[in-house]
Short mmCIF file of C-alpha atoms and ligand atoms in Angstrom, two decimals:
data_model
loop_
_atom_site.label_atom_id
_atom_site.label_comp_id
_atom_site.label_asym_id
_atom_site.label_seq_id
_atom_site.Cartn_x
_atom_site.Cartn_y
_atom_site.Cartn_z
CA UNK A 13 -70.49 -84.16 -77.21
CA UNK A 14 -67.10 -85.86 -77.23
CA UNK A 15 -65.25 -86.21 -74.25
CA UNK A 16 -62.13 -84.19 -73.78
CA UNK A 17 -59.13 -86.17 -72.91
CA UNK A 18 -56.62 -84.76 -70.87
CA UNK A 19 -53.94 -86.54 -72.82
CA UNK A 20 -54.53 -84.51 -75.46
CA UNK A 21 -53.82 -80.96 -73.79
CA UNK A 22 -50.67 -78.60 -73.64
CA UNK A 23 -50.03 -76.31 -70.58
CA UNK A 24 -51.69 -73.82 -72.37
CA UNK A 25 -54.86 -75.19 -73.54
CA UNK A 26 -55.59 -75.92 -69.96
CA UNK A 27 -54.40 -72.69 -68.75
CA UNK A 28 -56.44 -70.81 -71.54
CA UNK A 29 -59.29 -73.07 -70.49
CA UNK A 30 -59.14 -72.26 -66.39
CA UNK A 31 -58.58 -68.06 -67.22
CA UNK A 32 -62.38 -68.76 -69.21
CA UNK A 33 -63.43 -69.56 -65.97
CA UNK A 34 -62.00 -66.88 -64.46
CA UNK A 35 -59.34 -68.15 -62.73
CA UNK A 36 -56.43 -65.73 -62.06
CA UNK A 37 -52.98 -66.20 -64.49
CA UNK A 38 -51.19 -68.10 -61.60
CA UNK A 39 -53.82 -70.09 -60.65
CA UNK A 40 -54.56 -71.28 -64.19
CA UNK A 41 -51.15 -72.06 -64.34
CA UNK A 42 -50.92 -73.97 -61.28
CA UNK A 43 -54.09 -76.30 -62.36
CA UNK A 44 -52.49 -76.55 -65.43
CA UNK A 45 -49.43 -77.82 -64.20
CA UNK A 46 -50.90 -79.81 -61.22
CA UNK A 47 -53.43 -81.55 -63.78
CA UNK A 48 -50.28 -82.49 -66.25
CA UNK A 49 -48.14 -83.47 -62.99
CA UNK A 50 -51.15 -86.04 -61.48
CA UNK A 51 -51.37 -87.50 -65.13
CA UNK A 52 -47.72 -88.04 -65.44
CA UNK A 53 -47.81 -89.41 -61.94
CA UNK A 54 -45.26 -86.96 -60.77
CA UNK A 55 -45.69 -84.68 -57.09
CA UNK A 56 -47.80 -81.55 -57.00
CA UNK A 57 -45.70 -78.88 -55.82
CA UNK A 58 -48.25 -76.40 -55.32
CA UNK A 59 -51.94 -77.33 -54.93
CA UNK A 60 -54.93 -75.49 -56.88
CA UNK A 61 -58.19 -74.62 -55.55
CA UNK A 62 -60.42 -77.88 -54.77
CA UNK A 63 -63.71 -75.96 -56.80
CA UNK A 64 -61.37 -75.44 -59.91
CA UNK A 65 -59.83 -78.89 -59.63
CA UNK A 66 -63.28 -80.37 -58.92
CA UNK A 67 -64.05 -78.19 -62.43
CA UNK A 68 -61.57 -79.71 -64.48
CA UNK A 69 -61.96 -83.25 -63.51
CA UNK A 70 -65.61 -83.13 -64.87
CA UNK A 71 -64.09 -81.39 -67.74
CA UNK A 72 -61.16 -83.82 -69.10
CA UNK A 73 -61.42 -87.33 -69.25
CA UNK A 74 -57.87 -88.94 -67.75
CA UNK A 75 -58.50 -92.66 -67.77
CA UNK A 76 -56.32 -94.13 -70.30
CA UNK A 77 -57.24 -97.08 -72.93
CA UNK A 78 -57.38 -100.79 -71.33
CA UNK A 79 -54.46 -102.75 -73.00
CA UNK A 80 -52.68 -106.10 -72.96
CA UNK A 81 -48.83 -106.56 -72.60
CA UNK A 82 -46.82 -109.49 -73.78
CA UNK A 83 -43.25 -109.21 -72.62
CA UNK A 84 -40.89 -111.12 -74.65
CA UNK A 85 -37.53 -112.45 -73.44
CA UNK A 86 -35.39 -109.49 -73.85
CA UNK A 87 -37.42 -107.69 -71.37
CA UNK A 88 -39.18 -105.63 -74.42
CA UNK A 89 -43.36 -105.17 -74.28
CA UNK A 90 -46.02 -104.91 -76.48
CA UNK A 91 -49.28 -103.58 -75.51
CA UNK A 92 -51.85 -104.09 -77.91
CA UNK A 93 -54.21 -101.18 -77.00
CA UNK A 94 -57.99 -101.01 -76.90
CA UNK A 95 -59.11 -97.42 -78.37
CA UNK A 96 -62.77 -96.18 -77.76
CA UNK A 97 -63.83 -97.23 -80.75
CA UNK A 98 -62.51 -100.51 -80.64
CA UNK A 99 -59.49 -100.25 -82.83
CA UNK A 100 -56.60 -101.99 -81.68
CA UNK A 101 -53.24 -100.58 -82.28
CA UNK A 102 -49.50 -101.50 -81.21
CA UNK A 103 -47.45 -99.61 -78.89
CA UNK A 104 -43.91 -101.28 -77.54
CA UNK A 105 -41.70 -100.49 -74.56
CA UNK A 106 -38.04 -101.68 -76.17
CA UNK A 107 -35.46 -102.61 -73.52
CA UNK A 108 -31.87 -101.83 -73.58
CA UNK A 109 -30.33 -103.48 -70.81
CA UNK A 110 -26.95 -101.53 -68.75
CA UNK A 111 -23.83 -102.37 -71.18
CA UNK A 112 -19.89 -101.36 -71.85
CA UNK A 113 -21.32 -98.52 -72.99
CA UNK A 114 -24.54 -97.71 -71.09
CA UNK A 115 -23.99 -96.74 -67.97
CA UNK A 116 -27.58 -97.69 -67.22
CA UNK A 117 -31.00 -99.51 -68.62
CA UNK A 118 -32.46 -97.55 -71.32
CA UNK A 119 -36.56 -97.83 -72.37
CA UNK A 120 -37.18 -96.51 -75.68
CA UNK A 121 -41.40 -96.22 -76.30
CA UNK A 122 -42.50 -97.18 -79.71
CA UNK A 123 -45.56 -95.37 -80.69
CA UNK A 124 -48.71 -95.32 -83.36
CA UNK A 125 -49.78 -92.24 -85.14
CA UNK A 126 -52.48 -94.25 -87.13
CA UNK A 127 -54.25 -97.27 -86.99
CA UNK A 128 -53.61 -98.90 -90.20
CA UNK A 129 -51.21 -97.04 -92.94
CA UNK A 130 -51.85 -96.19 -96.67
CA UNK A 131 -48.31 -96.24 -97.36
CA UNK A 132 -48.45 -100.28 -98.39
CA UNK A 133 -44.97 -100.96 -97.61
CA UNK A 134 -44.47 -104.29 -99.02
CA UNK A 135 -42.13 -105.62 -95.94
CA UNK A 136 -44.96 -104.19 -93.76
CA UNK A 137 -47.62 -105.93 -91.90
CA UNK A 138 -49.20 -102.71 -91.33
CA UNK A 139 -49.37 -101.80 -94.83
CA UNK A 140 -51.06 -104.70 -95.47
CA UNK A 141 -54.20 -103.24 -93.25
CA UNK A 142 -54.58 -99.98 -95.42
CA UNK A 143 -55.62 -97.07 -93.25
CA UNK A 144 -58.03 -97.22 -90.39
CA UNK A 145 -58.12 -94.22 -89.71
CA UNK A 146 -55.83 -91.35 -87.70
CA UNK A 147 -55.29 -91.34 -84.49
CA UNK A 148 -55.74 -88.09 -82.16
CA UNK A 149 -52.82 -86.38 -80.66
CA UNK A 150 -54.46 -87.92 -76.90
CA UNK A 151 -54.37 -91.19 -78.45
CA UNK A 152 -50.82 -90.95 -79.45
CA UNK A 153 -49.74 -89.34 -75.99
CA UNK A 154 -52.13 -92.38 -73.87
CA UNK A 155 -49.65 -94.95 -75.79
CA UNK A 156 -46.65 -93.18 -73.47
CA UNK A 157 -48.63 -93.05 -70.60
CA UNK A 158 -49.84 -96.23 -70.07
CA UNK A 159 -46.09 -97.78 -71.21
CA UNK A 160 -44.70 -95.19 -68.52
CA UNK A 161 -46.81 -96.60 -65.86
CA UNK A 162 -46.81 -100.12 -66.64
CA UNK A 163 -42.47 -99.36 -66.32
CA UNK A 164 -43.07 -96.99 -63.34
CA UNK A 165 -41.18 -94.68 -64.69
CA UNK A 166 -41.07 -91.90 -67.47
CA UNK A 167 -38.69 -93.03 -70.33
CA UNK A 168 -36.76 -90.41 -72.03
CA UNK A 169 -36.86 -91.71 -75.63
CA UNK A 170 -39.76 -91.82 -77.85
CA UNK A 171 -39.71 -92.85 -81.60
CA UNK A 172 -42.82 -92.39 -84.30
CA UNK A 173 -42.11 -95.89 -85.41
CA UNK A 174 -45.38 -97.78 -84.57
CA UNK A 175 -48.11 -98.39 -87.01
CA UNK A 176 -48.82 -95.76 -89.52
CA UNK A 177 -46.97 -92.65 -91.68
CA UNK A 178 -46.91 -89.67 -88.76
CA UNK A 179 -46.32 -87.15 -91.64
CA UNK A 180 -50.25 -88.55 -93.22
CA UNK A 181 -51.11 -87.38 -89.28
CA UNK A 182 -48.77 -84.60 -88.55
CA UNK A 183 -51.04 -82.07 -86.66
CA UNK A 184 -51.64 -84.59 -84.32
CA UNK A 185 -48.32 -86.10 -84.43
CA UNK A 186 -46.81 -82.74 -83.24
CA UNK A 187 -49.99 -82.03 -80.67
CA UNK A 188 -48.47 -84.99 -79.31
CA UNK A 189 -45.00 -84.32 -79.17
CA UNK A 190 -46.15 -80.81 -77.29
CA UNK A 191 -47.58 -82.52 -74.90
CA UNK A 192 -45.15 -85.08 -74.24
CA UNK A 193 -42.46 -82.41 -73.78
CA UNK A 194 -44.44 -80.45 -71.19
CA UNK A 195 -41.56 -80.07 -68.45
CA UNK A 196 -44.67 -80.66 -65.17
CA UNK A 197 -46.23 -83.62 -67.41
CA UNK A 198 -43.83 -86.12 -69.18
CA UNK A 199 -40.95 -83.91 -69.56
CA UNK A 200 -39.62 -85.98 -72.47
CA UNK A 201 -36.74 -84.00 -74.24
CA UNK A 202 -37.61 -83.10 -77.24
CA UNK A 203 -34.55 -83.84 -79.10
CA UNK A 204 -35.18 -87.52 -77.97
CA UNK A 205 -38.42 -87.51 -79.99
CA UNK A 206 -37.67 -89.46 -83.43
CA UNK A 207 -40.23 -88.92 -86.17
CA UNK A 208 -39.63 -91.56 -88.90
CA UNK A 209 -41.67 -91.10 -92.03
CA UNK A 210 -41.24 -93.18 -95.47
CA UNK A 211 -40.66 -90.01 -97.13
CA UNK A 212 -43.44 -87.78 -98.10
CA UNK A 213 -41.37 -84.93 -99.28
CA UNK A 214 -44.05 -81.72 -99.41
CA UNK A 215 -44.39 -82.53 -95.65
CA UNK A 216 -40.80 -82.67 -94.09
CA UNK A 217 -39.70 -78.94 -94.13
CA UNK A 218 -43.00 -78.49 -92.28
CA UNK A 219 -41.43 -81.05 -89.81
CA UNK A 220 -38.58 -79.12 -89.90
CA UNK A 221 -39.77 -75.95 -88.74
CA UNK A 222 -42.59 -76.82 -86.36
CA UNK A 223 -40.25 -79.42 -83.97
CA UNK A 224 -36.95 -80.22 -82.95
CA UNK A 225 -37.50 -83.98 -82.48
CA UNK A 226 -34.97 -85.73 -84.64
CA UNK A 227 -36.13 -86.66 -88.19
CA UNK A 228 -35.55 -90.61 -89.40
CA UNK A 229 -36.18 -91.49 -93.32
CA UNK A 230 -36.78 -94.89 -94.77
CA UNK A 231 -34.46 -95.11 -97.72
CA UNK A 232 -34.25 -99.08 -98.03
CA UNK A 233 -32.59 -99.16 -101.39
CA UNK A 234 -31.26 -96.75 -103.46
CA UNK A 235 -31.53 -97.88 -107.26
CA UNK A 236 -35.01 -96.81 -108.20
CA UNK A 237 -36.56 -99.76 -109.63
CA UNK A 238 -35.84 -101.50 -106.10
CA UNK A 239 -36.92 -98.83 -104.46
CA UNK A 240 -40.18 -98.79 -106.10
CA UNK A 241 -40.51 -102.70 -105.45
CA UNK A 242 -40.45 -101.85 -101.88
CA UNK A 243 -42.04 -98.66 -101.00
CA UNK A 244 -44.87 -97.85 -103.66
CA UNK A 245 -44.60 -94.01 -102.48
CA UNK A 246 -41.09 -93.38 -104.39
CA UNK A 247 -43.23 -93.29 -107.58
CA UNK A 248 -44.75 -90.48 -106.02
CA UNK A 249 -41.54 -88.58 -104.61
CA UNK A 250 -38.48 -89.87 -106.59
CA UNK A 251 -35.41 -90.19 -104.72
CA UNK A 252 -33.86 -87.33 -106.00
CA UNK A 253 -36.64 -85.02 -104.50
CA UNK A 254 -36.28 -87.14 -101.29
CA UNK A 255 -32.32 -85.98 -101.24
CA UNK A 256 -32.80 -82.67 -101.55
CA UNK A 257 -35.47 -82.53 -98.56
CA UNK A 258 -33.13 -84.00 -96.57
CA UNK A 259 -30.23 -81.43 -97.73
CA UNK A 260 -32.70 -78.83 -96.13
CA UNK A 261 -33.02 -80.21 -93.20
CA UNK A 262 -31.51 -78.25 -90.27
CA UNK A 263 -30.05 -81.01 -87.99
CA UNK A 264 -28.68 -84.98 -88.99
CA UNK A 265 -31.48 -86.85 -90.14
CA UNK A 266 -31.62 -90.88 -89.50
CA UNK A 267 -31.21 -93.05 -92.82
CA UNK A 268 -33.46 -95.91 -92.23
CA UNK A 269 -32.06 -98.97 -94.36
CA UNK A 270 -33.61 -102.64 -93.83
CA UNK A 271 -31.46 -104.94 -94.45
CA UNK A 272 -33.07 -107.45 -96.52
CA UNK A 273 -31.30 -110.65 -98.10
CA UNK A 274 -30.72 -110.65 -102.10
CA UNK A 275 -32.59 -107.33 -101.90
CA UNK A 276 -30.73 -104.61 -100.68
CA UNK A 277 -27.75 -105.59 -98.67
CA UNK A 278 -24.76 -105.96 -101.37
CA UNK A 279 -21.66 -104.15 -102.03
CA UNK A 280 -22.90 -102.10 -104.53
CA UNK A 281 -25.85 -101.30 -102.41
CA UNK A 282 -23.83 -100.22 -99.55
CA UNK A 283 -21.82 -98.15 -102.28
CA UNK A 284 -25.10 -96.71 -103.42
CA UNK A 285 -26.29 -95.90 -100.30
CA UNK A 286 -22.72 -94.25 -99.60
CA UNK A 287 -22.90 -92.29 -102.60
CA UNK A 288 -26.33 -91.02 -102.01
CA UNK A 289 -25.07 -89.65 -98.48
CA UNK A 290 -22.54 -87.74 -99.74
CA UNK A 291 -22.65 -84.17 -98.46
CA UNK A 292 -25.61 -84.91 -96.55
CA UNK A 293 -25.73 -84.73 -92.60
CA UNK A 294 -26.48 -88.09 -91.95
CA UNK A 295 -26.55 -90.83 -89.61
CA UNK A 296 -27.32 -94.53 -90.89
CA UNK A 297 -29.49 -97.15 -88.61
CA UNK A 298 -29.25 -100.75 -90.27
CA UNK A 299 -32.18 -102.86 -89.18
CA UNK A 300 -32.27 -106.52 -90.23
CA UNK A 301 -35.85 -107.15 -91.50
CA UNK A 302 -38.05 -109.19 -89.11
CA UNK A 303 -40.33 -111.61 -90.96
CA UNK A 304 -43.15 -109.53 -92.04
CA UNK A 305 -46.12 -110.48 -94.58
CA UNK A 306 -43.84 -111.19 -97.64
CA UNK A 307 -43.12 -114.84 -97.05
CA UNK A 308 -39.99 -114.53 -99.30
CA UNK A 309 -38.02 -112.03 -98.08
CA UNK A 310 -35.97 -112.57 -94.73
CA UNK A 311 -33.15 -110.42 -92.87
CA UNK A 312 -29.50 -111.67 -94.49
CA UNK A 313 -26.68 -113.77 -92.20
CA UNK A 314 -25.49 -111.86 -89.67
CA UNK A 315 -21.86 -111.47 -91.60
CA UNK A 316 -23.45 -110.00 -94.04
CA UNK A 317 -24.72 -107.06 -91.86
CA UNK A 318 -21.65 -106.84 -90.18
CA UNK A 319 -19.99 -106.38 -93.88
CA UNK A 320 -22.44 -103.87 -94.94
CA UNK A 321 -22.04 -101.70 -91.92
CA UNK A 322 -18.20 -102.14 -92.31
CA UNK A 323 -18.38 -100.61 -96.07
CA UNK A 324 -20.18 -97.90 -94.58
CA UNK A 325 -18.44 -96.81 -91.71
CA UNK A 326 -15.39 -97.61 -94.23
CA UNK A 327 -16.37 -95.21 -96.26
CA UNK A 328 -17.16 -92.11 -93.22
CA UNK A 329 -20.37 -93.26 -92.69
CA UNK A 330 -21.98 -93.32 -89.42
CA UNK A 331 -23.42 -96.47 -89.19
CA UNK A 332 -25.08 -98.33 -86.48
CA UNK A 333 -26.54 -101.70 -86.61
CA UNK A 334 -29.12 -102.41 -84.50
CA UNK A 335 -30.46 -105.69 -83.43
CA UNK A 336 -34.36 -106.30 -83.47
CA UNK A 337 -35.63 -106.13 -79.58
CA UNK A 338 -37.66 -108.81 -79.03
CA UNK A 339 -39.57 -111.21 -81.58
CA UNK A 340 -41.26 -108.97 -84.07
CA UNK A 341 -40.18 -105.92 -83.33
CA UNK A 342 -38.27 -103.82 -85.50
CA UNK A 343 -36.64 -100.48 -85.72
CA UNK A 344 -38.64 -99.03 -89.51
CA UNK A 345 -41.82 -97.57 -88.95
CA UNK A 346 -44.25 -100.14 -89.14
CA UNK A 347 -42.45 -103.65 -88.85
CA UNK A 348 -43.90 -103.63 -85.36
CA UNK A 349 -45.37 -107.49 -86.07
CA UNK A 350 -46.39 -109.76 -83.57
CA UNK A 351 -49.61 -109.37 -82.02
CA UNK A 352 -51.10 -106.64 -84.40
CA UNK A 353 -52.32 -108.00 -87.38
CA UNK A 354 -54.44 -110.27 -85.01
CA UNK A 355 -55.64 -107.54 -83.12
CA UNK A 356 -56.92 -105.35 -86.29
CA UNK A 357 -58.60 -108.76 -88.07
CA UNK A 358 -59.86 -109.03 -84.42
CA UNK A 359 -61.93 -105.46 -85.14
CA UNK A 360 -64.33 -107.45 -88.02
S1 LIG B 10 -43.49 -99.08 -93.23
FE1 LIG B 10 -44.47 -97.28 -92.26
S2 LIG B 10 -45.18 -96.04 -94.02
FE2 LIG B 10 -44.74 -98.10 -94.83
S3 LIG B 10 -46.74 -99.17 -94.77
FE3 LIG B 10 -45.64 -99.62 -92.87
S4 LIG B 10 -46.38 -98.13 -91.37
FE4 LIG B 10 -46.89 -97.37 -93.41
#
């Protein structure tokens, strides 16, 4: 029989699973919330019986995957992590140091819903693996943990941008994102959950409805034929479908746009991509492409961002630009480089 991880359960699975035992409705609770406090490394405020705590520890398995971290200059870190099975997969801790305008350091964890991706993202060393397989919803919330205790502390911002489509995993994606939310475990706010998915349209109103973590798309160009050249899953879900998904969405979704040079970052792209937003609530995060497997395409001159975010924001677009933290890492699902594609060719 597999073992059950603790990282996997809600309050309520491990309430349901102490009242089988018979424990009373407050004390299930109270093991519940003690076993989600000790695994979030937080203080018990009340403490369960011993027996039923003895119970539960033979019950859930809370040791979390070995992995090694690389921290690069800006203070960012990668683990690569070491699953059961022996599958590596990336997880990354991106720093934002105190600014102007942050009054204080901000951590951001990166997470992986799969190991691997069938997406094929041509910018994408992950979509250069194909799919490994999916990861479970303990899986996803042991990335968290062990970032949150190699930081000693519990970051409030989590993004779905790690290896893999979430929405090709999304009962485990938002298994996950219950238990990180669980105010006596991790206690990350919800709305500071961002899912980012390349766009597989029958699966966002789903999305939607089921969580109130923020929703990020990758658009990346907006004139089909380019589009197509980039992500092979707008043949499936043309961009017109993709517009009216994100019409119905019920808070302001993230426009993912890699900026990449002679690909997607003119004038007329930025008009495009201006166009295309029009009467939609949007926001727009420009990401300058990190190298990635296609040895041809790079990020363009820094000008050159600057001047497409200024014909955005020109036009009543919000627009931010963000910088890649640390070498390899990148802000689109799955440009999370570095380390990874060594670690998966590491598996055979
Ligand atoms: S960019 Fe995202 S969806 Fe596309 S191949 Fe990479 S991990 Fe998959």
């Amino acid at each position: 029989m597999d073992t059950v991880q603790l990282a996997g359960q809600t309050e309520a699975a491990l309430e349901q699973w102490a009242r089988e035992r018979g424990a009373s409705p407050g004390a299930a609770r109270g093991l519940a919330r003690a076993l989600l406090a000790e695994f979030a490394q937080r203080s018990i405020l009340q403490q369960p019986s011993a027996a039923l705590v003895a119970e539960a520890k033979s019950a859930f398995a809370s040791a979390l995957p070995p992995a090694d971290a690389i921290v690069d200059p800006d203070g960012t870190v990668r683990f690569a992590v070491r699953l059961l099975d022996g599958v590596v997969i990336e997880t990354v801790a991106i720093h934002q140091p105190q600014s102007e305008t942050r009054k204080s350091e901000r951590w951001t964890i990166c997470v992986s819903s799969q190991a691997g991706c069938a997406r094929g993202c041509v910018f994408c060393e992950t979509g250069r693996l194909g799919l490994v397989r999916n990861l479970s919803a303990a899986e996803i919330v042991s990335q968290y943990a062990l970032a949150a205790r190699h930081l000693g502390q519990r970051p409030r911002n989590v993004v779905f941008m790690g290896m893999g489509e979430p929405l090709d995993n999304l009962e485990e994606v938002l298994r996950a994102i219950e238990v990180l939310r669980e105010p006596s475990g991790f206690a990350v706010p919800e709305r500071r959950i961002t899912v980012s998915t390349v766009g597989i349209v029958p699966r966002l109103d789903e999305l939607y409805a089921r969580t109130r973590a923020q929703v990020a798309v990758s658009l990346h160009a907006i004139e089909p034929r380019a589009r197509l050249a980039l992500l092979p899953v707008a043949r499936k879900w043309p961009l017109e479908e993709l517009r009216r998904a994100i019409a119905r969405a019920p808070r302001t979704v993230l426009l993912q746009w890699t900026l990449i040079a002679g690909v997607n970052d003119s004038d007329d792209d930025a008009d495009g991509l201006v166009q295309f937003a029009q009467g939609l609530d949007v926001r727009v995060n420009l990401i300058p492409l990190n190298p990635g497997p296609a040895a041809d395409q790079r990020a363009p001159p820094l000008d050159r961002c600057r001047a497409f975010q200024k014909r955005l924001a020109g036009a009543g677009l919000r627009t931010l630009l963000r910088m890649p933290h640390g070498q390899g890492i990148g802000g689109a699902c799955g440009q999370l480089a570095g380390a990874r594609r060594t670690a998966m060719a590491n598996r055979h």
